[in-house]
Short mmCIF file of C-alpha atoms and ligand atoms in Angstrom, two decimals:
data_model
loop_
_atom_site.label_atom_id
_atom_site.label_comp_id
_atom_site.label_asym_id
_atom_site.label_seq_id
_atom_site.Cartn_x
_atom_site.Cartn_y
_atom_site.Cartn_z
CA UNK A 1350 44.66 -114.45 -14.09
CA UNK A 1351 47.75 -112.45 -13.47
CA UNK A 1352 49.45 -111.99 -9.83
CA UNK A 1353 48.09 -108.39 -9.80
CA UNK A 1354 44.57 -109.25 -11.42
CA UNK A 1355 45.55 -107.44 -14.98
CA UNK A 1356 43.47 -110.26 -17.14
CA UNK A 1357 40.16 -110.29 -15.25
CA UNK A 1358 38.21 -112.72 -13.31
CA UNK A 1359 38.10 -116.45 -14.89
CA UNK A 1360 35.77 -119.38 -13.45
CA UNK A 1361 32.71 -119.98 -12.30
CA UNK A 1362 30.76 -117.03 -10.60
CA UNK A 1363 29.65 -118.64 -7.15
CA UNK A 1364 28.48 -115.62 -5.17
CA UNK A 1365 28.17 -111.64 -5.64
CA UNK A 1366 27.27 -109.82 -2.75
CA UNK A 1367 27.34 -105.98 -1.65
CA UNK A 1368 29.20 -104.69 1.16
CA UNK A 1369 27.74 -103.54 4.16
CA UNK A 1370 28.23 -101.28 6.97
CA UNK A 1371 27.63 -104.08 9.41
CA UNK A 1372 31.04 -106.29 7.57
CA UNK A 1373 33.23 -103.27 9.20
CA UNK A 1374 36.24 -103.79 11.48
CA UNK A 1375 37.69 -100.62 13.29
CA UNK A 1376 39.08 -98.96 10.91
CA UNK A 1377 35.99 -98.51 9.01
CA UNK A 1378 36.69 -100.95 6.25
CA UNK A 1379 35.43 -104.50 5.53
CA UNK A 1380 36.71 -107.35 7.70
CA UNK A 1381 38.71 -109.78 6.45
CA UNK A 1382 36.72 -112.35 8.36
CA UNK A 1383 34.01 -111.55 6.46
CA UNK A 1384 35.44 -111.69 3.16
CA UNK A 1385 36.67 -115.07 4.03
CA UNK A 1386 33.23 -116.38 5.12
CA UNK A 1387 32.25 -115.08 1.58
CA UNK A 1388 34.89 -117.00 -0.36
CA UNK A 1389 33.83 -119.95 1.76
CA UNK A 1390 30.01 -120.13 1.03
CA UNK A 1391 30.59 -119.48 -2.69
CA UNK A 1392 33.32 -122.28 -2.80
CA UNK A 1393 31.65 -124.60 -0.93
CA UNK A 1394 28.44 -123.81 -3.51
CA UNK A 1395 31.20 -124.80 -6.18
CA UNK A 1396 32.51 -127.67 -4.25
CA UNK A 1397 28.75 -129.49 -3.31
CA UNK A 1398 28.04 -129.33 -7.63
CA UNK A 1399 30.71 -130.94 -8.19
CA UNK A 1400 30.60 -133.74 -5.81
CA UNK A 1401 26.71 -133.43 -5.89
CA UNK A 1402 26.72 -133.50 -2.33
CA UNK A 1403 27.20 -132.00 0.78
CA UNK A 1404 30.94 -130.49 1.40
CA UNK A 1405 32.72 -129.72 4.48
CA UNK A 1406 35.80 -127.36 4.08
CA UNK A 1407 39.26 -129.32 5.66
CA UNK A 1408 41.75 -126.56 4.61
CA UNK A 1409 42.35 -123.15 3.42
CA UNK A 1410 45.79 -122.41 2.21
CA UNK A 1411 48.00 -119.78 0.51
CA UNK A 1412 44.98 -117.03 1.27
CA UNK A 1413 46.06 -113.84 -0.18
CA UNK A 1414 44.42 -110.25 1.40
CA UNK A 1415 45.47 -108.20 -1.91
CA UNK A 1416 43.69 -105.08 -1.39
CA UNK A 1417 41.01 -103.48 0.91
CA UNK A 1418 37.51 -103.73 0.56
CA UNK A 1419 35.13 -100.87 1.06
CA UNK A 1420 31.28 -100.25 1.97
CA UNK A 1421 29.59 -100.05 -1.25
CA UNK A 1422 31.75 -102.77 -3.13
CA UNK A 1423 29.98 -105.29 -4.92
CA UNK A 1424 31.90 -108.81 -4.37
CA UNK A 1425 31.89 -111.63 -6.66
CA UNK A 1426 33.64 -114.78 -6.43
CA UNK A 1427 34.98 -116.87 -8.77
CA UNK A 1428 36.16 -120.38 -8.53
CA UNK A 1429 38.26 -122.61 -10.24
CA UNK A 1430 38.85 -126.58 -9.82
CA UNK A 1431 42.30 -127.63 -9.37
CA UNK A 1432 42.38 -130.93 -8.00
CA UNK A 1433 39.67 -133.30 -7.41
CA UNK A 1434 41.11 -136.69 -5.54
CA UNK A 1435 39.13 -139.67 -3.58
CA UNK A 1436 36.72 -137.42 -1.46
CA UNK A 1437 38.45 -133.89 -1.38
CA UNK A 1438 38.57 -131.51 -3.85
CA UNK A 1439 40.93 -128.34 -3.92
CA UNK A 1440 39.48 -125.50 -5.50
CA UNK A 1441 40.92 -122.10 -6.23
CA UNK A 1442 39.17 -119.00 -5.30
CA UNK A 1443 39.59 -115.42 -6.13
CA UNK A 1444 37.34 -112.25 -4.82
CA UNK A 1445 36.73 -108.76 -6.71
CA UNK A 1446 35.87 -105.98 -5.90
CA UNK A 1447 34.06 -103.44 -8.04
CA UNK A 1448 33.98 -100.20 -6.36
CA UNK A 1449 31.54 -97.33 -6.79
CA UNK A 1450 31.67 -95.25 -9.53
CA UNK A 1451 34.23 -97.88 -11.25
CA UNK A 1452 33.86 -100.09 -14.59
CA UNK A 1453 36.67 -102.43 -13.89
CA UNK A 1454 36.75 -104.67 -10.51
CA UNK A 1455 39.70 -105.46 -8.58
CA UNK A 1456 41.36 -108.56 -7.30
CA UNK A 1457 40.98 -108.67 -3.57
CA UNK A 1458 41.98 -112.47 -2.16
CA UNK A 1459 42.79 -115.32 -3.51
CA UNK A 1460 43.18 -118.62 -2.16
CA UNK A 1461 43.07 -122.58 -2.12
CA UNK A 1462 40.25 -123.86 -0.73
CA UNK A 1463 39.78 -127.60 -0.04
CA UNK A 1464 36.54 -129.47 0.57
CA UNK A 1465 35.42 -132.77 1.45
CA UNK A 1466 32.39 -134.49 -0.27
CA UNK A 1467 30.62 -136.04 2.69
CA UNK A 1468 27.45 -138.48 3.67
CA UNK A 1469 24.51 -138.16 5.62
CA UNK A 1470 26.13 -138.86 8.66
CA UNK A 1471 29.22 -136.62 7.65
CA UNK A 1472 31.70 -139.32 6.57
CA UNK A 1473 33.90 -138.51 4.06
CA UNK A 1474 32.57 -140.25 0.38
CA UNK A 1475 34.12 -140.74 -2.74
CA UNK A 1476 33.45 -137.97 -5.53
CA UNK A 1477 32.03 -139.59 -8.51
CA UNK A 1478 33.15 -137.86 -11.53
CA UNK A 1479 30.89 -140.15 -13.97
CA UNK A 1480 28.20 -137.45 -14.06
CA UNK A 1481 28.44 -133.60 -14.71
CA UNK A 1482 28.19 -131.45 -12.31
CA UNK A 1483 24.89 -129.75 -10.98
CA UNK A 1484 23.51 -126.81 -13.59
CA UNK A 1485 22.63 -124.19 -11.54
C1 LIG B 1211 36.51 -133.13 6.73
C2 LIG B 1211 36.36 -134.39 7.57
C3 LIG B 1211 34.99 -135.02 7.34
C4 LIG B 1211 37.46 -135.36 7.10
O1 LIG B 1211 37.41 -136.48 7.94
P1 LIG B 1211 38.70 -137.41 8.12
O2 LIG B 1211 38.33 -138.51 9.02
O3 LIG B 1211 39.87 -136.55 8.44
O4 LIG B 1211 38.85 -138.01 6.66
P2 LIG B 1211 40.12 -138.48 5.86
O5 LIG B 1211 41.36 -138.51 6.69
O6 LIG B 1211 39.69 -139.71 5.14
O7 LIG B 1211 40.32 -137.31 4.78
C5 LIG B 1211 39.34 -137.08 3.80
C6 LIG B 1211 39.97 -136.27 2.70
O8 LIG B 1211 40.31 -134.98 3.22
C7 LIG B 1211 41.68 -134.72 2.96
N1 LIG B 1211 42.20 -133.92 4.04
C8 LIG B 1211 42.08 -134.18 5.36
N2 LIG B 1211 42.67 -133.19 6.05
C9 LIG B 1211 43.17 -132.32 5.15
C10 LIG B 1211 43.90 -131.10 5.25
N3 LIG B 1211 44.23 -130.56 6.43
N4 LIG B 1211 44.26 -130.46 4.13
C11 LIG B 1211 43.93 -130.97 2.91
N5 LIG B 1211 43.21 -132.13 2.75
C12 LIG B 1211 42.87 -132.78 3.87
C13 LIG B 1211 42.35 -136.08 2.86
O9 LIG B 1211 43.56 -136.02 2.14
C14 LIG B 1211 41.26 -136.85 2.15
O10 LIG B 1211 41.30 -136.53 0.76
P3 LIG B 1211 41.17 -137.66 -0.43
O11 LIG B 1211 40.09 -138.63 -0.04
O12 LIG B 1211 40.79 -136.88 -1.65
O13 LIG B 1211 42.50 -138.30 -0.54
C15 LIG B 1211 36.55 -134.09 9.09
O14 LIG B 1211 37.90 -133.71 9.32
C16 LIG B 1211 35.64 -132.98 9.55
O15 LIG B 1211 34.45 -133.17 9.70
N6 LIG B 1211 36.22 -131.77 9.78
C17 LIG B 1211 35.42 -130.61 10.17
C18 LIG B 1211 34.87 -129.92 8.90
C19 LIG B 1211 34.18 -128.66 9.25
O16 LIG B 1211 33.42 -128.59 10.22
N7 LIG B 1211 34.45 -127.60 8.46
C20 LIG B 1211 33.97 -126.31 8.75
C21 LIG B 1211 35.03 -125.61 9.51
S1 LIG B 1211 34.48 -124.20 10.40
#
């Protein structure tokens, strides 16, 4: 994917979901909190089939708000492995938006996302990559 979204989403499709009138801020247009909290579930979908675990996210970095998002939108978000060490993974995630009345979405954020494979009593665990991760 370019800077400005020219070439099109790319990845794995973790989450598509409309926009509401209840994901406002004042000015009428979607939150960015909410966006985020998006990105975050459908990463953290991403992150728990590839560890084939639970995740926890640790860090969000170089988060990009490209454009605005509007009621009506349909969201998807895509993500994108780009480094997997001892328990943590860091995994790159991009929304788009496809407006009404559109054919072709639009990038909206971008960022890194990293998560932590954890155990049942939320300890950080080594990600095995012996096995494939979860078909969904
Ligand atoms: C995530 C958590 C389990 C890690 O526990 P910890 O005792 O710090 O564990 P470690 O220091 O062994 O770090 C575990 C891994 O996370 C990575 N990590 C820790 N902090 C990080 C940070 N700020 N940025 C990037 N990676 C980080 C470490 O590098 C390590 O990765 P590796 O095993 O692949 O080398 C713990 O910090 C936690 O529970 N945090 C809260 C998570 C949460 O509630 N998230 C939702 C936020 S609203």
């Amino acid at each position: 994917m370019s800077a400005d979204g020219a070439t099109g989403p790319s990845g794995d499709l973790c989450i598509r979901t409309l926009a509401m009138p209840a994901d406002t801020n004042a000015n009428g247009d979607i939150f960015g909190g909410w966006l985020l909290s998006q990105m975050d579930v459908g990463g953290g979908v991403f992150a728990s089939k590839v560890a084939r675990s639970r995740t926890v996210t640790v860090a969000i970095e170089a988060m990009n708000f490209r454009k605005a998002v509007y009621v009506g939108d349909l969201v998807s978000v895509y993500a994108n492995l780009v480094r997997v060490g001892r328990t943590s993974m860091t995994v790159h995630l991009e929304a788009w938006a496809l407006r009404r009345k559109e054919l072709q979405p639009i990038l909206v954020t971008d960022g890194n996302f990293t998560y932590v494979s954890i155990d049942d009593e939320g300890r950080p665990q080594t990600i095995r990559r012996d096995e494939p991760p979860i078909a969904t």
